[in-house]
Amino acid sequence: MKKIIIVGGVAGGASAAARLRRLDETDEIIIFEKGEYISFANCGLPYYIGGEIKEKSALTLQTPESFNARFNVDVRVQNEVISIDRQAKTVEVKNIKTGEIYAESYDKLILSPGAAPLMPKLPGIDSKCVFTLRNIPDTYKIKEYIENNHPKSVVIVGGGYIGVEMAENLQNAGLLVTIIEMTDQVIAPLDYDMACDIHRHIRQKGVNLLLSNGVQKIEEDAAGLKVIVSQGDNSQGDVRADMLIMSIGVRPESSIAKDAGLAVNERGGIIVDNYMRTSDENIYAVGDAIEITDFVTEQKAMIPLAGPANKQGRIAADNICGIDSQYTGTQGSAILKVFDMTVATTGMNEKTAKKLGLDYDKSFTYSASHASYYPGAVNMCIKTLFEKKTGKILGAQITGFDGADKRCDVFATAIRAGMTAYDLTKLELCYAPPYSSAKDPVNMAGFVIENLLTGKVKNFHWHDVNELPRDGSVVLLDTRTEEEYENGTIGGFINIPLDDLRSRINEIDKTKKVYVTCQIGLRGYIAARILSQNGFDAYNLSGGYRLYNSIFGKNSGSQPANINPETQLAETNDSEDKKKL
């Protein structure tokens, strides 16, 4: 019989406790949780504020009583572990209700303290109109403020997952919403080129999105809050609002680990091995407070996600009970609902690949969510990163609507299995017209990369366009229809529609390189194949005009100030995406 103490509930701690009991009926298990709730749906909190989730009870997954009845675990809420005596193998606990401080011994200790919202030291940050969202009390506080004070507007500081979810849900609650983000994009795991569609969608939904802006201070007067910003792409001056949500990230709540002399990294993340053991063999740590190994890059990182926390809790429990179980790393699979749009990502992004100096390439593909002849099909954009030498899939990002989630799950599985683009072409995925196409979007991404790897086509990218000469030394060719071309094209590109290319191929100088674009890349690929087989040196614009216009177009949702001027064209027209091939 062992005595096991767990510090913190929710994902990691509660999962560890449940697994421990399933493995050994005789162990004494105690969970200390400084909050009021042992297990709650923290990912669902914004949707309760917005009214999508109606009942408070839906947020509470387990109560202390239900958890004890099911697992025979002593759950002590509103009891905070304030120190660890590693030599004596005891923890000091403060009962928050009574103020009593007492000690409890352990044989094994699991730390699952989670992470707390970052709160910068800004003037005005302590206003009663300023909120954060981490737990159920925070949720009730925001909801009650809206119901009692009837605010008309809100500023959300931070364009990460929680910030964007809050924007949608606060707008659903009837507020005018402004997002202020310090960097030039929302959703940091995305690359900028994929975030541009999200910027446009957020703005089209009526949210005021201010990028490249930092909050300097918050002033409160009789009219509400005045948020002083750094004036990045904001031509409106300072922002007025009735309330403000801080959502700029989190920090690990690891102070008791540091005070106990456990090894932590420079960000305060608790260092653990593959067995979830800390630098003390009797103490384990899981969840948002720990440093993990990135599965793809093999670099140390901090990735606070619920799925990994649950797995880590299970692995810690296994090892405490003598089962050899190892955590193999976090690959950062995540998904986000942005109003009616979906953003999904897994594995490495291009920013990381560049930073690590990898020999990689990328492809952009647009595929319908299901058979195009079946009503309701909409395009999703897939960015796939892969090793040039082997074709191994390094990462994928998807923006779209229906079906984006299941495609990202396939990519996540492929990355975990070490699959290549060649493997993607062989996947036999479920098909019926309402759900997919005979060539699934994941297959299509594999086909496109296979063509690159085998030399059947050569690509160039949106950030290469500005460097192409406009002096006639190369041919810039737009293969869309005349109507599409007239609605907007890239400066310097001439128009020969794909279906006319063979009959007009003699108009193109064979001694010059030919750079081809179309709407999304498919017609450009066909044109490049025609040209290359007729002796031309041809290159296809990956993602086509659709991707280019999402980044540079006047209605793209991005601002030229957010683009490196060295990669920006001076001449840009915009057109609606007609989802043509």
XYZ file of C-alpha atoms in Angstrom, residues 160-376:
217
model
C -4.341 33.398 -29.090
C -6.772 30.511 -28.802
C -8.609 31.833 -25.739
C -8.648 35.407 -27.046
C -10.218 34.419 -30.362
C -12.734 32.080 -28.685
C -13.692 34.875 -26.299
C -14.117 37.295 -29.216
C -16.666 35.011 -30.826
C -18.533 34.289 -27.624
C -18.612 37.854 -26.330
C -19.923 38.994 -29.684
C -22.582 36.272 -29.390
C -23.388 37.774 -25.983
C -24.135 41.076 -27.742
C -20.914 43.055 -27.237
C -18.875 44.993 -29.764
C -15.480 43.314 -29.725
C -11.942 44.586 -30.343
C -8.931 42.257 -30.313
C -5.552 43.894 -29.664
C -2.599 41.670 -30.584
C 1.047 42.686 -30.154
C 2.355 40.606 -33.072
C 1.349 40.778 -36.729
C -1.000 37.766 -36.557
C -3.447 35.825 -34.424
C -2.959 32.164 -33.417
C 0.822 31.958 -32.977
C 1.185 28.266 -33.980
C -0.055 29.201 -37.457
C 2.285 30.706 -40.010
C 1.467 34.222 -41.160
C 0.327 33.127 -44.611
C -2.286 30.820 -43.068
C -3.355 33.375 -40.455
C -4.326 35.927 -43.111
C -7.569 34.105 -43.931
C -8.394 34.150 -40.233
C -7.778 37.892 -40.042
C -10.156 38.477 -42.931
C -12.817 36.180 -41.454
C -12.642 37.784 -38.014
C -13.020 41.245 -39.515
C -15.853 40.142 -41.792
C -17.684 38.967 -38.679
C -17.557 42.495 -37.277
C -14.673 42.177 -34.830
C -12.231 45.084 -34.768
C -8.809 43.444 -35.100
C -5.753 45.544 -34.255
C -2.487 43.792 -35.075
C 1.035 44.902 -34.169
C -0.373 46.775 -31.182
C 0.663 46.586 -27.560
C -1.399 47.943 -24.673
C 0.483 50.707 -22.852
C -1.980 51.456 -20.072
C -5.637 51.292 -19.105
C -7.515 54.350 -17.866
C -10.946 54.237 -16.235
C -13.435 57.086 -16.119
C -17.182 57.535 -15.906
C -17.578 56.418 -19.519
C -15.706 53.163 -19.002
C -12.192 52.124 -20.046
C -9.749 53.910 -22.297
C -7.115 51.505 -23.608
C -3.918 53.244 -24.683
C -2.218 51.277 -27.467
C 1.119 51.488 -29.236
C -0.461 52.507 -32.551
C 0.826 49.641 -34.726
C -1.798 49.331 -37.479
C -4.392 51.297 -35.529
C -5.469 54.535 -37.190
C -8.393 54.958 -34.792
C -6.467 56.286 -31.847
C -6.982 54.797 -28.412
C -9.749 52.260 -27.875
C -12.794 52.784 -25.663
C -14.553 49.824 -24.041
C -16.767 48.905 -21.112
C -14.682 45.884 -20.091
C -11.383 44.200 -20.927
C -10.203 40.575 -21.037
C -6.486 39.878 -20.641
C -5.487 36.842 -22.686
C -1.802 37.196 -23.525
C -0.655 33.744 -22.445
C 0.094 31.727 -19.345
C 2.978 30.988 -17.002
C 3.560 27.706 -15.148
C 2.470 27.720 -11.518
C 5.644 26.054 -10.361
C 6.656 28.105 -7.329
C 6.331 25.208 -4.866
C 8.518 23.059 -7.133
C 11.181 25.783 -7.359
C 11.051 26.444 -3.615
C 11.547 22.723 -3.001
C 14.685 22.742 -5.141
C 13.273 20.756 -8.047
C 14.887 21.437 -11.425
C 13.017 23.976 -13.580
C 13.818 25.649 -16.895
C 14.290 29.376 -17.519
C 10.541 29.872 -17.939
C 9.760 28.090 -14.698
C 8.649 24.853 -16.337
C 9.249 21.803 -14.166
C 11.812 19.518 -15.820
C 10.737 15.883 -16.069
C 12.041 12.763 -17.796
C 10.087 10.489 -20.146
C 8.525 8.785 -17.108
C 7.205 12.145 -15.824
C 9.695 12.066 -12.915
C 11.168 15.316 -11.683
C 14.708 15.650 -10.353
C 13.391 13.908 -7.207
C 12.608 10.250 -7.910
C 9.599 10.339 -5.586
C 8.005 13.378 -7.211
C 6.300 13.403 -10.616
C 4.877 16.362 -12.549
C 2.338 16.633 -15.366
C 0.320 19.174 -17.327
C 0.795 22.816 -18.193
C 3.528 23.388 -15.595
C 6.089 21.009 -17.119
C 8.702 21.225 -19.849
C 8.120 18.684 -22.615
C 10.001 17.450 -25.667
C 8.511 18.453 -28.988
C 7.800 15.218 -30.855
C 8.787 16.594 -34.269
C 11.672 18.958 -33.485
C 12.971 17.001 -30.461
C 13.534 20.400 -28.817
C 12.454 21.272 -25.281
C 9.279 23.355 -25.181
C 6.240 24.411 -23.165
C 2.973 23.405 -24.859
C -0.064 23.689 -22.558
C -2.751 21.414 -24.016
C -5.429 19.269 -22.375
C -4.785 16.098 -24.383
C -1.103 15.809 -23.457
C -1.902 16.620 -19.802
C -4.337 13.701 -19.623
C -1.798 11.322 -21.146
C 0.950 12.535 -18.813
C -1.255 11.935 -15.757
C -1.883 8.377 -16.902
C 1.837 7.765 -17.538
C 2.845 9.090 -14.106
C 0.285 6.786 -12.494
C 1.562 3.807 -14.489
C 5.131 4.325 -13.353
C 4.161 4.813 -9.726
C 2.400 1.450 -9.943
C 5.382 -0.274 -11.539
C 4.275 -0.198 -15.185
C 7.002 0.943 -17.589
C 5.272 3.763 -19.470
C 6.936 6.662 -21.289
C 5.767 9.945 -22.745
C 7.035 10.283 -26.300
C 6.527 14.022 -26.743
C 3.962 16.631 -27.682
C 3.365 17.522 -31.330
C 1.018 20.432 -30.683
C -2.151 19.149 -32.352
C -4.799 21.804 -31.786
C -8.039 23.038 -33.288
C -10.033 26.239 -32.938
C -13.511 27.368 -33.915
C -13.405 30.920 -35.281
C -17.072 31.788 -35.651
C -18.110 29.333 -38.407
C -14.538 28.737 -39.577
C -12.124 26.047 -38.380
C -8.385 26.377 -37.776
C -6.383 23.218 -37.133
C -2.673 22.603 -36.787
C -0.316 19.768 -35.938
C 3.433 19.313 -35.868
C 6.003 21.883 -36.897
C 5.255 25.269 -38.452
C 7.474 27.032 -40.956
C 8.724 29.569 -38.429
C 10.236 26.732 -36.412
C 11.620 24.935 -39.471
C 13.436 28.112 -40.520
C 14.746 28.711 -37.011
C 16.156 25.181 -36.873
C 17.714 25.502 -40.325
C 15.959 22.416 -41.683
C 16.062 21.403 -45.346
C 12.305 21.544 -45.831
C 9.745 22.577 -48.396
C 6.036 23.323 -48.273
C 2.943 22.979 -50.383
C -0.380 24.790 -50.356
C -3.421 22.912 -51.587
C -7.080 23.882 -51.784
C -9.509 20.965 -51.653
C -13.276 20.726 -51.326
C -14.650 19.461 -48.033
C -16.569 16.788 -49.932
C -17.444 15.932 -53.529
C -17.860 19.229 -55.351
C -21.059 18.082 -57.079
C -22.733 17.363 -53.732
C -24.353 20.505 -52.260
C -22.466 22.499 -49.663
